[in-house]
Short mmCIF file of C-alpha atoms in Angstrom, two decimals:
data_model
loop_
_atom_site.label_atom_id
_atom_site.label_comp_id
_atom_site.label_asym_id
_atom_site.label_seq_id
_atom_site.Cartn_x
_atom_site.Cartn_y
_atom_site.Cartn_z
CA MET A 85 -56.26 -6.34 59.09
CA LEU A 86 -53.20 -7.24 61.14
CA LYS A 87 -50.86 -9.69 59.48
CA LYS A 88 -50.47 -13.12 61.04
CA ARG A 89 -46.92 -13.97 62.10
CA ILE A 90 -44.76 -17.03 61.53
CA ILE A 91 -42.21 -17.36 64.32
CA PRO A 92 -39.49 -20.02 64.29
CA ALA A 93 -38.81 -21.35 67.79
CA ILE A 94 -35.24 -22.25 68.73
CA ASP A 95 -34.46 -24.01 72.01
CA VAL A 96 -31.05 -23.22 73.48
CA ALA A 97 -29.17 -25.52 75.87
CA ASN A 98 -25.59 -24.77 76.92
CA ASN A 99 -25.34 -22.12 74.19
CA LYS A 100 -26.29 -24.62 71.45
CA ALA A 101 -29.53 -24.79 69.47
CA VAL A 102 -31.33 -28.04 70.29
CA LYS A 103 -34.65 -29.75 69.56
CA TYR A 104 -36.80 -31.41 72.19
CA VAL A 105 -39.77 -33.74 72.05
CA GLN A 106 -42.24 -32.95 74.85
CA PHE A 107 -39.48 -30.93 76.53
CA ARG A 108 -37.23 -34.01 76.83
CA ASN A 109 -34.25 -35.63 75.05
CA PRO A 110 -32.50 -32.68 73.38
CA THR A 111 -30.71 -33.13 70.06
CA ILE A 112 -28.14 -30.50 68.99
CA ILE A 113 -29.16 -28.91 65.69
CA GLY A 114 -26.74 -25.99 65.30
CA ASP A 115 -25.77 -22.48 66.34
CA PRO A 116 -28.57 -20.23 67.67
CA ALA A 117 -27.48 -17.15 65.74
CA GLU A 118 -26.87 -18.98 62.46
CA LEU A 119 -30.26 -20.71 62.64
CA GLY A 120 -32.02 -17.45 63.45
CA GLN A 121 -30.33 -15.70 60.55
CA LYS A 122 -31.30 -18.54 58.20
CA TYR A 123 -34.96 -18.30 59.18
CA ALA A 124 -34.92 -14.50 58.97
CA GLU A 125 -33.65 -14.78 55.39
CA GLN A 126 -36.56 -17.14 54.67
CA GLY A 127 -39.03 -14.47 55.79
CA ALA A 128 -39.58 -15.07 59.52
CA ASP A 129 -41.41 -12.23 61.23
CA GLU A 130 -39.68 -12.84 64.55
CA ILE A 131 -37.60 -15.51 66.28
CA LEU A 132 -38.28 -16.94 69.73
CA TYR A 133 -35.41 -18.41 71.74
CA LEU A 134 -36.02 -20.59 74.79
CA ASP A 135 -33.05 -21.05 77.15
CA THR A 136 -34.07 -24.37 78.69
CA THR A 137 -30.96 -24.92 80.82
CA ALA A 138 -31.45 -21.58 82.57
CA SER A 139 -34.90 -22.71 83.70
CA LEU A 140 -34.10 -26.32 84.56
CA GLN A 141 -30.71 -25.83 86.21
CA SER A 142 -31.59 -22.53 87.92
CA HIS A 143 -28.51 -20.77 86.57
CA GLU A 144 -28.28 -17.18 85.40
CA VAL A 145 -29.18 -16.31 81.84
CA ARG A 146 -26.10 -16.56 79.65
CA HIS A 147 -25.83 -13.33 77.71
CA GLU A 148 -23.01 -14.30 75.37
CA TRP A 149 -25.27 -16.22 72.99
CA ILE A 150 -27.93 -13.50 73.15
CA ARG A 151 -25.39 -10.83 72.15
CA HIS A 152 -24.18 -13.09 69.35
CA VAL A 153 -27.74 -13.45 68.09
CA ALA A 154 -28.34 -9.69 68.29
CA GLU A 155 -25.23 -9.02 66.22
CA GLN A 156 -26.41 -11.24 63.37
CA LEU A 157 -30.20 -11.01 63.43
CA TYR A 158 -32.15 -8.19 61.78
CA VAL A 159 -35.66 -9.27 62.83
CA PRO A 160 -37.08 -8.94 66.37
CA PHE A 161 -36.40 -11.78 68.76
CA SER A 162 -37.63 -12.88 72.17
CA VAL A 163 -35.76 -14.70 74.93
CA VAL A 164 -37.64 -16.97 77.32
CA GLY A 165 -36.17 -19.00 80.18
CA GLY A 166 -34.25 -18.21 83.34
CA ILE A 167 -35.76 -14.74 83.78
CA ARG A 168 -36.43 -14.23 87.50
CA THR A 169 -36.02 -10.54 88.30
CA ILE A 170 -36.30 -7.06 86.85
CA ASP A 171 -32.51 -7.05 86.59
CA ASP A 172 -32.77 -10.17 84.40
CA PHE A 173 -35.24 -8.35 82.15
CA LYS A 174 -32.88 -5.40 81.95
CA SER A 175 -29.78 -7.47 81.19
CA VAL A 176 -31.47 -9.54 78.47
CA LEU A 177 -32.87 -6.43 76.78
CA ARG A 178 -29.47 -4.75 76.99
CA ALA A 179 -27.92 -7.83 75.40
CA GLY A 180 -30.13 -7.17 72.38
CA ALA A 181 -33.44 -9.00 72.81
CA ASP A 182 -36.63 -7.18 71.83
CA LYS A 183 -38.97 -9.11 74.14
CA VAL A 184 -38.55 -11.14 77.31
CA GLY A 185 -40.70 -14.10 78.27
CA VAL A 186 -41.40 -15.47 81.73
CA ASN A 187 -43.17 -18.55 83.02
CA THR A 188 -41.94 -19.95 86.34
CA ALA A 189 -40.94 -16.60 87.85
CA ALA A 190 -44.31 -15.08 86.99
CA VAL A 191 -46.18 -18.02 88.54
CA ASN A 192 -44.04 -17.71 91.68
CA ARG A 193 -44.41 -13.92 91.87
CA PRO A 194 -47.07 -12.51 89.52
CA GLU A 195 -46.12 -8.93 90.42
CA LEU A 196 -43.04 -9.37 88.24
CA LEU A 197 -45.27 -8.90 85.19
CA SER A 198 -46.57 -5.57 86.47
CA GLU A 199 -43.13 -4.34 87.46
CA ALA A 200 -41.66 -5.24 84.07
CA ALA A 201 -44.56 -3.68 82.15
CA ASP A 202 -44.27 -0.46 84.15
CA ILE A 203 -40.53 -0.16 83.48
CA PHE A 204 -40.10 -1.58 79.97
CA GLY A 205 -43.61 -1.42 78.49
CA LYS A 206 -46.16 -4.15 77.92
CA GLN A 207 -44.95 -4.69 74.36
CA CYS A 208 -41.83 -6.49 75.55
CA VAL A 209 -43.40 -8.60 78.34
CA VAL A 210 -44.32 -12.09 77.16
CA LEU A 211 -46.10 -14.71 79.25
CA ALA A 212 -44.86 -18.19 78.40
CA LEU A 213 -47.73 -20.50 79.26
CA ASP A 214 -47.06 -24.27 79.17
CA ALA A 215 -50.24 -26.28 79.66
CA LYS A 216 -51.52 -29.84 79.95
CA PRO A 217 -55.15 -30.99 79.86
CA VAL A 218 -56.87 -32.26 82.99
CA ARG A 219 -59.42 -35.00 82.26
CA ASN A 220 -62.37 -36.45 84.17
CA ASN A 221 -63.22 -40.12 84.61
CA GLU A 222 -64.79 -40.17 81.14
CA ASP A 223 -61.49 -38.92 79.67
CA GLU A 224 -63.06 -35.57 78.81
CA ILE A 225 -60.95 -32.42 79.11
CA ILE A 226 -62.34 -30.28 81.89
CA ARG A 227 -59.57 -27.67 82.01
CA TRP A 228 -55.90 -27.06 81.28
CA GLU A 229 -53.26 -26.78 83.98
CA VAL A 230 -50.17 -24.55 83.94
CA TYR A 231 -46.74 -26.19 84.22
CA THR A 232 -43.46 -24.53 85.17
CA HIS A 233 -39.72 -25.35 85.10
CA SER A 234 -39.75 -26.19 81.36
CA ALA A 235 -42.93 -28.25 81.71
CA HIS A 236 -41.60 -30.42 84.52
CA ASN A 237 -43.66 -29.13 87.48
CA SER A 238 -47.41 -28.71 87.84
CA SER A 239 -48.48 -25.37 89.32
CA GLY A 240 -52.13 -26.26 89.93
CA LEU A 241 -53.19 -23.05 88.16
CA ASP A 242 -55.98 -23.05 85.59
CA ALA A 243 -54.42 -21.95 82.29
CA ILE A 244 -57.31 -19.72 81.16
CA GLU A 245 -57.65 -17.98 84.52
CA TRP A 246 -53.89 -17.47 84.72
CA ALA A 247 -53.80 -15.96 81.23
CA GLN A 248 -56.52 -13.49 82.16
CA ARG A 249 -54.71 -12.47 85.31
CA ALA A 250 -51.41 -12.13 83.45
CA GLU A 251 -53.06 -9.77 80.97
CA GLU A 252 -54.42 -7.66 83.82
CA LEU A 253 -50.95 -7.53 85.39
CA GLY A 254 -49.28 -6.32 82.21
CA ALA A 255 -48.35 -9.16 79.89
CA GLY A 256 -48.32 -7.92 76.29
CA GLU A 257 -48.72 -11.29 74.61
CA ILE A 258 -48.92 -14.99 75.44
CA VAL A 259 -46.99 -17.89 73.97
CA CYS A 260 -49.08 -20.97 74.73
CA THR A 261 -47.41 -24.37 74.41
CA SER A 262 -49.38 -27.59 74.54
CA ILE A 263 -46.92 -29.84 76.37
CA ASP A 264 -48.48 -33.08 75.16
CA ARG A 265 -48.19 -31.96 71.53
CA ASP A 266 -44.73 -30.40 71.68
CA GLY A 267 -42.54 -31.97 68.99
CA MET A 268 -45.18 -34.59 68.16
CA LYS A 269 -46.19 -32.96 64.84
CA ASN A 270 -49.85 -33.93 65.25
CA GLY A 271 -51.30 -30.41 65.21
CA TYR A 272 -51.74 -27.57 67.67
CA ASP A 273 -54.26 -27.79 70.51
CA ASN A 274 -56.75 -25.47 68.88
CA VAL A 275 -59.43 -26.06 71.50
CA LEU A 276 -57.10 -24.70 74.17
CA LEU A 277 -55.96 -21.88 71.91
CA LYS A 278 -59.52 -20.81 71.05
CA ALA A 279 -60.40 -20.81 74.75
CA LEU A 280 -57.44 -18.50 75.32
CA THR A 281 -58.14 -16.15 72.43
CA ASP A 282 -61.75 -15.84 73.60
CA ALA A 283 -60.61 -15.06 77.15
CA VAL A 284 -57.93 -12.40 76.56
CA ASN A 285 -57.46 -9.31 74.42
CA ILE A 286 -53.73 -9.57 73.85
CA PRO A 287 -52.03 -11.58 71.07
CA VAL A 288 -51.86 -15.35 71.55
CA ILE A 289 -49.09 -17.35 69.87
CA ALA A 290 -49.65 -21.04 69.19
CA SER A 291 -46.85 -23.43 70.12
CA GLY A 292 -46.48 -27.19 70.09
CA GLY A 293 -47.55 -29.58 67.38
CA ALA A 294 -46.97 -28.19 63.88
CA GLY A 295 -46.47 -31.12 61.53
CA SER A 296 -47.91 -29.87 58.25
CA LEU A 297 -48.97 -26.77 56.38
CA GLU A 298 -52.56 -27.65 57.18
CA HIS A 299 -51.83 -27.63 60.91
CA ILE A 300 -50.56 -24.06 60.62
CA ARG A 301 -53.62 -22.99 58.64
CA ASP A 302 -55.93 -24.68 61.13
CA THR A 303 -54.49 -22.91 64.16
CA PHE A 304 -55.11 -19.52 62.54
CA ILE A 305 -58.66 -20.46 61.54
CA GLU A 306 -59.76 -22.65 64.46
CA GLY A 307 -57.56 -21.32 67.24
CA GLN A 308 -57.90 -17.69 66.08
CA VAL A 309 -54.29 -17.07 67.10
CA ASP A 310 -52.16 -14.10 66.10
CA ALA A 311 -49.00 -16.07 65.37
CA ALA A 312 -47.73 -19.62 65.05
CA LEU A 313 -44.47 -20.98 66.39
CA VAL A 314 -42.82 -23.55 64.15
CA ALA A 315 -39.81 -25.69 65.04
CA SER A 316 -39.46 -29.30 63.83
CA LEU A 317 -40.71 -28.61 60.30
CA LEU A 318 -38.02 -25.97 59.87
CA HIS A 319 -35.18 -27.56 61.81
CA TYR A 320 -35.35 -30.80 59.85
CA GLY A 321 -35.69 -29.08 56.48
CA GLU A 322 -39.20 -30.28 55.66
CA LEU A 323 -40.37 -26.72 54.98
CA THR A 324 -39.03 -23.18 54.91
CA VAL A 325 -40.71 -20.11 56.34
CA HIS A 326 -41.21 -19.00 52.74
CA ASP A 327 -43.02 -22.26 51.95
CA ILE A 328 -45.38 -21.67 54.86
CA LYS A 329 -46.11 -18.07 53.92
CA GLN A 330 -46.60 -18.89 50.26
CA TYR A 331 -49.11 -21.59 51.21
CA LEU A 332 -51.04 -19.22 53.49
CA HIS A 333 -50.87 -16.41 50.94
CA ASP A 334 -52.17 -18.62 48.17
CA LEU A 335 -55.11 -19.72 50.32
CA GLY A 336 -56.22 -16.12 50.42
CA GLU A 337 -57.88 -16.30 53.85
CA ILE A 338 -54.96 -15.64 56.21
CA PRO A 339 -53.06 -12.34 55.81
CA VAL A 340 -49.28 -12.73 56.11
CA ARG A 341 -46.24 -10.65 55.21
CA TYR A 342 -45.27 -12.44 52.04
CA VAL A 343 -42.66 -11.48 49.45
CA PRO A 344 -42.65 -13.75 46.38
CA THR A 345 -38.90 -13.74 45.88
CA LYS A 346 -35.99 -16.14 46.13
CA ALA A 347 -36.32 -16.04 49.92
CA ALA A 348 -37.08 -19.77 49.97
CA GLN A 349 -33.52 -20.67 50.90
CA ARG A 350 -33.02 -24.06 52.41
#
């Protein structure tokens, strides 16, 4: 059975690691490379970096911080944000990233996914899917809608249909963020995540809402995801990656890469 992954998520704004709540009000929390190295030492399977300023301010991806991360990090890492062209894919991979994630550019021109998969392989093409629920007059969720530009603009696309199309075009995995739950620490949107995992055959990574060990367990069981992104719990020192993996390992129902050593560095 494939091991489930724990992936720390680090937002980057102006070359600094920051933390958002619902994609707003960033607080500086440190250096991207140093944070990534810290989480790798705790047992992280991968690290995901989101360059929010590149998306919001429409500037080019800044490669200096990516190269700095690549020099210090010994686990795979992804870079999401500001990727618009095949040349952007190429430059970010050359800077040292293992995977590249796209949201806005893929919505604007879906063929980018196919072009990138053909050149670099599906394994390094990540669809970043930011979604919000759409409700009827009875306040029931009838679907989820895709948002772009770091969750600021509605695309009108149905999240499940877009995920299926992205898989057909060449996306190798999907990072799905529930915008309403991002940074709120009230649990992942497992209904959305289960709808996604039922609809596609590529790995789905849960993002947005981890506030406890139980939330992480629940998204693997209820959402049937392949990996869980964790941010606030780690950034504010409430848990380590080792704590999370030890908890999941001890439960005995969720397979993780777990080494019972002194990796629980805080």
